Coordinates of C-alpha atoms and ligand atoms in Angstrom, one line a residue:
X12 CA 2.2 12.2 -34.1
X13 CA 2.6 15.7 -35.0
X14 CA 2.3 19.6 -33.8
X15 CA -0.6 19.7 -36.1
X16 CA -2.5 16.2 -34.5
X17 CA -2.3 17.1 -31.0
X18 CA -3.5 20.6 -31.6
X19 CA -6.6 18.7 -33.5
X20 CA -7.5 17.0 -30.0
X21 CA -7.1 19.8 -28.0
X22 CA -9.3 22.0 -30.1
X23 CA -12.0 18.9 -30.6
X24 CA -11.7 18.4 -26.5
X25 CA -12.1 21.8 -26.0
X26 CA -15.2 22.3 -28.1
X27 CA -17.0 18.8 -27.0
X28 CA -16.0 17.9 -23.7
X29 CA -17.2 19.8 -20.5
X30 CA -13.8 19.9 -18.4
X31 CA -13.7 19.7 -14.4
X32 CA -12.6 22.6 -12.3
X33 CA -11.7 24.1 -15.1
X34 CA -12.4 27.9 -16.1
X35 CA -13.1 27.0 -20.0
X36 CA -12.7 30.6 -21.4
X37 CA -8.9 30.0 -19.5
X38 CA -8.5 26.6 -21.4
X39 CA -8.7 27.8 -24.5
X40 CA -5.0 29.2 -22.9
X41 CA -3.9 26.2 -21.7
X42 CA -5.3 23.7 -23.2
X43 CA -5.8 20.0 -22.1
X44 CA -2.8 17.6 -22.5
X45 CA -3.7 14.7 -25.0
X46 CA -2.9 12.0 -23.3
X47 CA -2.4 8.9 -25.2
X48 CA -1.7 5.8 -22.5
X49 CA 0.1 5.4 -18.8
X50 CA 2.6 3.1 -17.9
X51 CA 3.7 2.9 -14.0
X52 CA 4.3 6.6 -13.0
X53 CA 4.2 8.1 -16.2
X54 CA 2.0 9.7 -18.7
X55 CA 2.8 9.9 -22.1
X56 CA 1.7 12.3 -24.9
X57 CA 1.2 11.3 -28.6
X58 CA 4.7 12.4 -29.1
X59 CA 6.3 10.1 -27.0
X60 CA 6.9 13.2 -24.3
X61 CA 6.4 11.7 -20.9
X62 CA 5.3 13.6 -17.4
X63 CA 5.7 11.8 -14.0
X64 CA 1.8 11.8 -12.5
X65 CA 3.4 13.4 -9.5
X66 CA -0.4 13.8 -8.1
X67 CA -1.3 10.4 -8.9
X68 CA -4.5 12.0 -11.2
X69 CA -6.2 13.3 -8.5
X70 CA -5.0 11.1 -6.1
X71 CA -6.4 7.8 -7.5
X72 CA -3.5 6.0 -9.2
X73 CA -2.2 4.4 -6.0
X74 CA 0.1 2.0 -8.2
X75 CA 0.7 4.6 -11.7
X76 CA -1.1 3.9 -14.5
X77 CA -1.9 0.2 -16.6
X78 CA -1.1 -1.9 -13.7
X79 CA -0.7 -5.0 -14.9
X80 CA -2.0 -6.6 -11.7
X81 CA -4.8 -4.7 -11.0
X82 CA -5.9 -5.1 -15.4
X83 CA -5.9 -8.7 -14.8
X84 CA -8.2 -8.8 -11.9
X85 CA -10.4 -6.5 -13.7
X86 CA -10.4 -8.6 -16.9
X87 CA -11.2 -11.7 -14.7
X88 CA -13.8 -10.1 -13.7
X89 CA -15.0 -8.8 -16.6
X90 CA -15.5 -12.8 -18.2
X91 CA -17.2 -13.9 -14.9
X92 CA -19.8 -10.8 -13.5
X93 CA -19.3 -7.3 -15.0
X94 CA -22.2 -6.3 -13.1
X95 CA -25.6 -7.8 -11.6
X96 CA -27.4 -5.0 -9.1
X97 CA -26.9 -5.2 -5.7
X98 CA -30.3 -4.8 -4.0
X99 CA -31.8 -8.6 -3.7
X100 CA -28.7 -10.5 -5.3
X101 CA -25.0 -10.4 -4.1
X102 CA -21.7 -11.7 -5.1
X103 CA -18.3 -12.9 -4.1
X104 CA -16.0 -9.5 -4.8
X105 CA -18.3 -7.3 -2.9
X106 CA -18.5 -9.8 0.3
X107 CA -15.1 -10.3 0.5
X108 CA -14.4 -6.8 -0.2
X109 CA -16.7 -5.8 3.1
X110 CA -15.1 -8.5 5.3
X111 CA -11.7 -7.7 4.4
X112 CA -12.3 -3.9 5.2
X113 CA -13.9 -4.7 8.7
X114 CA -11.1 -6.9 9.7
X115 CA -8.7 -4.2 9.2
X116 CA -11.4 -2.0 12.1
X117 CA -11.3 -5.1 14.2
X118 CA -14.9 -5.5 13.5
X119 CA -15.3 -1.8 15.0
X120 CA -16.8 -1.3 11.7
X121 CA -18.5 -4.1 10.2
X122 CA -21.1 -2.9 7.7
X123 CA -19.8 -1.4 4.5
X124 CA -22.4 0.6 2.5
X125 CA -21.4 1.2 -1.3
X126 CA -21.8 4.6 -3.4
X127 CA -20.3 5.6 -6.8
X128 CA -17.3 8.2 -5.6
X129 CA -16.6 10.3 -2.9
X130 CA -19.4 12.9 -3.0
X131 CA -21.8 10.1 -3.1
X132 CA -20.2 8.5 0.1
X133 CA -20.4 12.3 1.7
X134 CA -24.3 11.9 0.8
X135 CA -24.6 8.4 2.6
X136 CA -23.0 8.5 5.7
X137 CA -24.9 12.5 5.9
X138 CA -27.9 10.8 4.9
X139 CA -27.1 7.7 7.6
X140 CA -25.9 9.6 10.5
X141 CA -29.5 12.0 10.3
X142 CA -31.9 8.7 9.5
X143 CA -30.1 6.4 12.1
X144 CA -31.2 9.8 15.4
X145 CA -34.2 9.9 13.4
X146 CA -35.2 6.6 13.8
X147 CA -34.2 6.7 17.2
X148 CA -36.2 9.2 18.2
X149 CA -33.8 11.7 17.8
X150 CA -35.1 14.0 14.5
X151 CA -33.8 17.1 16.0
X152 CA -30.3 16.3 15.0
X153 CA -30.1 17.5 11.6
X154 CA -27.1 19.5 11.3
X155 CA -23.6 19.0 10.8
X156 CA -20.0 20.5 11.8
X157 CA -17.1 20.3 9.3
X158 CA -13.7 22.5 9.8
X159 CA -12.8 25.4 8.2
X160 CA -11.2 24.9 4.9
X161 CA -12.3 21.1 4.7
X162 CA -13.6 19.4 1.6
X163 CA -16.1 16.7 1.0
X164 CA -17.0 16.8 -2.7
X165 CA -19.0 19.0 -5.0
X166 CA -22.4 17.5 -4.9
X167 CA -25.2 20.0 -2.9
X168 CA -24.8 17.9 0.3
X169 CA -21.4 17.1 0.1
X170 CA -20.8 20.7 -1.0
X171 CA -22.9 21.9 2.4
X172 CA -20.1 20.3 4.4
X173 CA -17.2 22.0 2.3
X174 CA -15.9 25.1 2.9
X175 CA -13.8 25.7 0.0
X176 CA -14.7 29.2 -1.9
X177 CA -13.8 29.0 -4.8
X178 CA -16.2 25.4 -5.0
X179 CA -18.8 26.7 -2.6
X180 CA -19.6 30.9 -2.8
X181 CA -21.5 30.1 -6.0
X182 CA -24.1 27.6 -4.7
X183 CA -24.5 28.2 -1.0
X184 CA -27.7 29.6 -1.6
X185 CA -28.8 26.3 -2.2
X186 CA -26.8 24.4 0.6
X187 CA -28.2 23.8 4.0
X188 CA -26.6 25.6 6.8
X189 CA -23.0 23.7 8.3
X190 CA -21.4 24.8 11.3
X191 CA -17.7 25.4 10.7
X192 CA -15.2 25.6 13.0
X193 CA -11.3 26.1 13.6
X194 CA -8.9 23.9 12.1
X195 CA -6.5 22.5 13.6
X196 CA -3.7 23.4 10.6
X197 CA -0.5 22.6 12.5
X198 CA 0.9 25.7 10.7
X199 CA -1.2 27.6 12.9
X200 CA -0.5 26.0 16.3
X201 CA -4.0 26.4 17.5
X202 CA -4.9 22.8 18.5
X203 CA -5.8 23.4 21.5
X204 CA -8.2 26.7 20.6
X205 CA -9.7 24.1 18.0
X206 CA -10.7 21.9 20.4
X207 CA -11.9 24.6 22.4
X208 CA -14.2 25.8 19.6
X209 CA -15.3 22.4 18.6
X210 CA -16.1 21.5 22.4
X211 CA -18.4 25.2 23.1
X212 CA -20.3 24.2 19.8
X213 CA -21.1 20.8 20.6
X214 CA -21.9 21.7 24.1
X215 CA -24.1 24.6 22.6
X216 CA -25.9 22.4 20.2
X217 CA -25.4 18.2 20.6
X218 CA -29.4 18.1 20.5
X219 CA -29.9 19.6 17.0
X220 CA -26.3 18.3 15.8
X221 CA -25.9 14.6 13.9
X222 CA -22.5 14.1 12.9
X223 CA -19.1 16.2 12.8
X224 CA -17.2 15.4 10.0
X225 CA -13.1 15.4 9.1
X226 CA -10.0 14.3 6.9
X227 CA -8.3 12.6 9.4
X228 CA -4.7 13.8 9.3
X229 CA -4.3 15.8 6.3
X230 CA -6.9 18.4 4.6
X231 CA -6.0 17.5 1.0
X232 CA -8.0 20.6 -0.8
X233 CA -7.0 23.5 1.3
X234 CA -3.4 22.9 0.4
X235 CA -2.3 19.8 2.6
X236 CA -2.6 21.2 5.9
X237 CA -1.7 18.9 8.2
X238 CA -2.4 18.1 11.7
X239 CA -1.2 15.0 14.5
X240 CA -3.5 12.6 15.6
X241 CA -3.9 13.8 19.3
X242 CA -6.5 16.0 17.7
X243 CA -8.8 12.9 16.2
X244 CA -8.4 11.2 19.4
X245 CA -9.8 14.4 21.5
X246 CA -12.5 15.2 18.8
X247 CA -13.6 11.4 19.3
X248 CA -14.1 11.7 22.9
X249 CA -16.0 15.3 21.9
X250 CA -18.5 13.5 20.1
X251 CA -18.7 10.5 22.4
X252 CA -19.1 13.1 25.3
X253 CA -22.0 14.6 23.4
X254 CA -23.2 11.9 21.7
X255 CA -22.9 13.3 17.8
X256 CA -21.4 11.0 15.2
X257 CA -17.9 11.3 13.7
X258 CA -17.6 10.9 10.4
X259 CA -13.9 10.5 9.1
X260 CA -13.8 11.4 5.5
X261 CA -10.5 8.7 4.1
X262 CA -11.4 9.4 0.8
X263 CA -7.9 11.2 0.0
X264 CA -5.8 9.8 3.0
X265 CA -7.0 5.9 3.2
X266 CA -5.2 3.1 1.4
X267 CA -1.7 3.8 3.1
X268 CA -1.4 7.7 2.1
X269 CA -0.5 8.6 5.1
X270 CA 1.7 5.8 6.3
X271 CA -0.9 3.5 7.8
X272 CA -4.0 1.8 5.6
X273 CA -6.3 3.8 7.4
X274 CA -5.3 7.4 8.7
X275 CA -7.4 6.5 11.6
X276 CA -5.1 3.9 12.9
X277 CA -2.6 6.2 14.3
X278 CA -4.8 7.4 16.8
X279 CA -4.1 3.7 17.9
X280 CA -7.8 2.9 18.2
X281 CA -7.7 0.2 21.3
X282 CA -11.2 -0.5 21.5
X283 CA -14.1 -0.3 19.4
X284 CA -15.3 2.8 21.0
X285 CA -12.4 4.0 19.7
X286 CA -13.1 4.1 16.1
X287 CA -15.5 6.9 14.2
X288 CA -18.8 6.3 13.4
X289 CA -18.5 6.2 9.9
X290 CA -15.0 5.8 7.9
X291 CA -15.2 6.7 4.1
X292 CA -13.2 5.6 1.3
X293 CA -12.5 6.1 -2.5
X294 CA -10.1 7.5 -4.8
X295 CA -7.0 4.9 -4.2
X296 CA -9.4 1.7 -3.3
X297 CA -9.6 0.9 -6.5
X298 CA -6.0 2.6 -7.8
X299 CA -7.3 4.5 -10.2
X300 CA -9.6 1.4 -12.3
X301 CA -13.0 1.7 -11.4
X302 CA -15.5 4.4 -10.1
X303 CA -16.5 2.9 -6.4
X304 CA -16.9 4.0 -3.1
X305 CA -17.7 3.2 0.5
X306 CA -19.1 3.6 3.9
X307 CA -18.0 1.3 6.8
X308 CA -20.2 2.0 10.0
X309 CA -20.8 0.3 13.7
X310 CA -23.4 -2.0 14.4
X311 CA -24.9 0.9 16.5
X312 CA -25.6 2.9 13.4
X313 CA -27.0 0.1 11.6
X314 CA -29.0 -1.9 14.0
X315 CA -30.8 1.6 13.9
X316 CA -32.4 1.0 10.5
X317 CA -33.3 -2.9 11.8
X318 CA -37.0 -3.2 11.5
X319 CA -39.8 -4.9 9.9
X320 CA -40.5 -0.9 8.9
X321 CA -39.3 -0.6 5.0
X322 CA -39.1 3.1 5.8
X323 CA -37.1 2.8 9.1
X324 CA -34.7 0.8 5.9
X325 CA -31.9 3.2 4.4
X326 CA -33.2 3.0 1.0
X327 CA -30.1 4.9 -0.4
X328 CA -28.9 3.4 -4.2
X329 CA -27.1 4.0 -7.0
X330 CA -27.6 1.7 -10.3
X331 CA -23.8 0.8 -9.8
X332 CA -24.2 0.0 -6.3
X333 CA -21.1 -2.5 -5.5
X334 CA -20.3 -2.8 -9.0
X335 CA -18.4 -6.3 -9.2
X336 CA -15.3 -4.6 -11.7
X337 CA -14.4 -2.1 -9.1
X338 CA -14.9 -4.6 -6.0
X339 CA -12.6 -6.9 -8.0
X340 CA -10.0 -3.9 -8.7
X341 CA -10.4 -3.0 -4.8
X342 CA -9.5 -6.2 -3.8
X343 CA -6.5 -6.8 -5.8
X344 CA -5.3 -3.3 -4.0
X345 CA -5.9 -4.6 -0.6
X346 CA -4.0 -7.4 -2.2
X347 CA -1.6 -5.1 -2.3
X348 CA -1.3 -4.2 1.4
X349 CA -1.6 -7.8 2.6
X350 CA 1.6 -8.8 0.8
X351 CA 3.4 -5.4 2.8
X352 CA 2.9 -2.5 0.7
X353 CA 2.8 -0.5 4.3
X354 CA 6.4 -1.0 4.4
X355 CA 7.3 -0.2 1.1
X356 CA 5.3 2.7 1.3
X357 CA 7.7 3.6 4.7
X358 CA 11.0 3.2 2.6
X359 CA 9.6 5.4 -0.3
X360 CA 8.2 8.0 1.8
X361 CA 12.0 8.2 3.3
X362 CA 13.5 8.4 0.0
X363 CA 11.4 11.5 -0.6
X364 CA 12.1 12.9 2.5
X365 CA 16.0 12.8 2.0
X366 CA 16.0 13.9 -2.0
X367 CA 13.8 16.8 -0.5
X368 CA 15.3 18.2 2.5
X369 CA 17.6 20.7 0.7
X370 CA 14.4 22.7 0.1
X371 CA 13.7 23.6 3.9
X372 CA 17.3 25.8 3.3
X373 CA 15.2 27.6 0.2
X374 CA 14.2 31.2 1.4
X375 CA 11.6 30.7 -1.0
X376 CA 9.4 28.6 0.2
X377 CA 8.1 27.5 3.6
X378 CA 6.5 24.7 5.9
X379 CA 7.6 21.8 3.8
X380 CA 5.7 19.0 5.5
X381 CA 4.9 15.5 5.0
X382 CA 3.3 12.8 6.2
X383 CA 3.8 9.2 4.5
X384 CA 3.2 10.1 0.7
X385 CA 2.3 13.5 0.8
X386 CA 4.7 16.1 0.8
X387 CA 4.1 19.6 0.2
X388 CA 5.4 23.6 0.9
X389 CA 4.2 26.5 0.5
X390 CA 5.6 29.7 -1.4
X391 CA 6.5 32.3 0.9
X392 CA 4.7 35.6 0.4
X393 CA 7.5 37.5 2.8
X394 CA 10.2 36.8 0.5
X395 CA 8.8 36.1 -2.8
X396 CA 7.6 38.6 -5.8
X397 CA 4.1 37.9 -6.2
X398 CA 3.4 35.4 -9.6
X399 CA -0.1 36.2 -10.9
X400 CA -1.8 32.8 -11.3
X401 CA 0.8 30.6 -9.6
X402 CA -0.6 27.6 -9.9
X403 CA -1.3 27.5 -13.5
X404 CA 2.4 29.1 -14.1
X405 CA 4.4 26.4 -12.3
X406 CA 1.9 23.2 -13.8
X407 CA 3.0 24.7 -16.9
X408 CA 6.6 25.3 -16.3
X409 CA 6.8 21.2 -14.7
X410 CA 6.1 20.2 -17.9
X411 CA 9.0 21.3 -19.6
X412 CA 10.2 18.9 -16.9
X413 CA 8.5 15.8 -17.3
X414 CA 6.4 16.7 -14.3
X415 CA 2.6 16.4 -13.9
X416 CA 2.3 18.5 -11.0
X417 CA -0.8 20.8 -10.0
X418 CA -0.5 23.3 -7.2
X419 CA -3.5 24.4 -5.1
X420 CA -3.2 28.1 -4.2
X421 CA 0.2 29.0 -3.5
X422 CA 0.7 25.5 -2.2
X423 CA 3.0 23.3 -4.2
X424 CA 2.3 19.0 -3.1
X425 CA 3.4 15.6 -4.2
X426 CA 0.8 12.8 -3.7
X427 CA 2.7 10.8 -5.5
X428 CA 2.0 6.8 -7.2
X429 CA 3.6 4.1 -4.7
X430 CA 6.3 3.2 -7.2
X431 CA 9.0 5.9 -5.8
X432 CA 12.9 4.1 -5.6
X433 CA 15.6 6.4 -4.9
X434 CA 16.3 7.6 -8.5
X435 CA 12.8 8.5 -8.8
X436 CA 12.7 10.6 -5.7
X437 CA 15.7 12.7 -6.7
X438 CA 14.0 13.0 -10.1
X439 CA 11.2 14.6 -8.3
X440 CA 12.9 16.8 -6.3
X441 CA 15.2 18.3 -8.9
X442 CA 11.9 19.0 -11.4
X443 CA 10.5 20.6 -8.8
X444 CA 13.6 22.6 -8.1
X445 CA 13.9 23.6 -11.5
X446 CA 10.4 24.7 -12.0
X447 CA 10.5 26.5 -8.7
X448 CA 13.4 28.3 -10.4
X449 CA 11.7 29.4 -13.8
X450 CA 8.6 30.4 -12.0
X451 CA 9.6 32.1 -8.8
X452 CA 12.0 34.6 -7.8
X453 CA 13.3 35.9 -4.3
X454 CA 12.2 39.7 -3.9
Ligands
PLP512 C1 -11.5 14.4 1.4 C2 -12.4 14.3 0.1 N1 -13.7 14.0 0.3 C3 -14.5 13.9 -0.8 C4 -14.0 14.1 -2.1 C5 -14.9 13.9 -3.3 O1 -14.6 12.8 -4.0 P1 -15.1 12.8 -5.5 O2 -14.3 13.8 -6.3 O3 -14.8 11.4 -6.0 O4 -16.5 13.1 -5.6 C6 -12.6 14.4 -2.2 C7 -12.1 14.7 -3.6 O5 -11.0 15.2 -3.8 C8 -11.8 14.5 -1.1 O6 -10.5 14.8 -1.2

């Protein structure tokens, strides 16, 4: 295809389609990529130009793109039940889908709740945590706690839990009052002060406050800050202490991101009690197919809504509620992990870690970090000259490299598909060093 095509699809995209998080006076710039198919970690261009999907488009494409398996479970599916609603009928993919999810919580949570994406899942365990107090006699605990510089989605409530400027400073006249407190950013080394702050709030205001909500392990938006477990395992006996739900937001770091299928799990949860309240999921259950997402909770939170009472009923929907495609796309991915994807992930993870070591020695950057398939750094201010619009320069400087890459700030990540071998790793590693070459410079 030629110069002349691709320009033709960037100008039609740019004057029909709306983009996301995207400035569209600035696009006009740098416009979209055309895109014209996937196959495993790359994307390819209607030249033939090919970029490695380095963030796994938006951290969906757990497995790169065109999977062969996960296309044939869909198109299965797709001559059996594309879709039949799921209030008052049911179907095989969604039950076996809910099963197979509890039994990797050891039952701790057995009732799986559908929405569309990850806001929408925000919106139901919210909407959950406040109805199931409520109908307990408990209506004074309406508000929620979420840590500074977490993010839950884009949608008003989701959006009321995020505290993310750049999203958020725009519509917060609109959102409903969150309590935010420290992070526990391991580049700060303030675990303990978190805890502190997160323990005089609750003690402060457990009566008025429903749920506390987290990304377990890893805060994905405000640049991959990342934190140990010991933290989730003293913030759940917080909110047993004061009796305020926890709900752990996996929509970015389930399905094996971070080493284990749920983050959760290495807080080595021995007992139910040990388990949040509510455990979301998204993005990768599906590997980048199907729209879905879900809400697993205890039998605490949902015997709460058991009554002959149709209001006491959560009467949360969307139309497609536990749409059979992407149950059938989520459980070929859990296929995935049953035949030991965990370990795969653990030798790929390495690989990465090796082909990107030299980088700690780079004065250029600092805190390179990772945990299972997320590795990130950050540019160092201190020894840097300042690179107006960083993020924007080094995406477009990885290209020249084959390398779909988007920074977040001044924070440069991999979230990578789960197809790395060792050639693919150094690949990675050496675009990334080039780029970092072309775009910044020591001062
Ligand atoms: C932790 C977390 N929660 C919620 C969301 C929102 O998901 P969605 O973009 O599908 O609405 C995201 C998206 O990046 C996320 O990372």
């Amino acid at each position: 295809m030629s110069e002349a095509v691709r320009q033709d699809w960037q100008r039609r995209s740019l004057a029909a389609v709306w983009h996301p998080c995207t400035q569209m006076a600035r696009a006009q710039d740098v416009p979209p990529l055309p895109i014209a198919r996937g196959e495993g970690p790359w994307l390819i261009d209607h030249q033939g130009r090919r970029y490695f999907d380095a963030n796994s488009s938006w951290w969906v494409n757990l497995f790169g793109h065109a999977d062969p398996g996960l296309n044939d479970a869909i198109k299965r599916q797709l001559d059996t039940l594309p879709h039949v609603m799921l209030a008052g009928c049911t179907h095989e993919p969604a039950v076996r889908l809910a099963e197979r999810l509890s039994a990797r919580t050891g039952g701790a949570l057995g009732h799986l709740f559908f929405g569309s994406d990850g806001a929408s899942a925000v919106e139901i365990a919210l909407k959950q945590s406040f109805h199931s107090w409520r109908n307990r006699g408990r209506a004074d605990k309406r508000e929620f706690v979420c840590l500074r510089n977490g993010y839950h989605g884009e949608t008003i409530g989701a959006l009321a839990v995020t505290d993310v400027a750049i999203f958020r400073d725009a519509y917060d006249p609109l959102l409903m009052r969150s309590h935010i407190v420290a992070s526990p950013d391991q580049r700060l080394g303030n675990e303990a002060q978190a805890l502190n702050e997160m323990r005089a709030l609750l003690a402060e205001r457990h009566e008025h406050i429903a749920a506390v909500i987290v990304e377990p392990l890893v805060q994905g938006a405000a640049g991959m800050s990342m934190y140990g477990p010991s933290y989730l395992k003293a913030l759940r006996a917080l909110c047993t202490e004061f009796e305020v739900h926890l709900i752990a937001d996996e929509i970015a770091v389930g399905c094996g991101r971070t080493g284990t299928f749920f983050a959760w799990e290495q807080t080595v949860p021995a007992t139910k009690a040990d388990w949040p309240d509510f455990l979301l999921l998204s993005k990768g259950i599906t590997g980048g197919t199907m729209a879905l997402s879900l809400v697993l909770t205890t039998d605490e939170v949902y015997q709460a809504f058991w009554s002959q009472d149709v209001t006491r009923g959560f009467l949360h929907s969307h139309s497609y509620t536990g749409n059979p495609l992407a149950c059938a796309a989520a459980n070929a991915v859990l296929d995935r992990f049953d035949a030991g994807q965990l370990e795969r992930n653990q030798q790929q993870a390495a690989w990465l870690a090796e082909a990107f070591a030299p980088l700690a020695a780079d004065p250029r950057i600092t805190h390179l970090r990772q945990r299972g398939m997320i590795l990130a750094f950050d540019i160092n201010p201190a020894t840097t000259v300042p690179v107006e619009r960083f993020a924007e320069k080094f995406h477009l400087a990885a290209r020249r490299h084959e390398l779909l890459i988007r920074p977040i700030g001044q924070t440069v990540y991999l979230m990578p598909p789960y197809l790395i071998d060792e050639a693919a790793a150094k690949f990675l590693a050496a675009a990334v060093a080039a780029t970092l070459e072309e775009v910044v410079h020591a001062a």
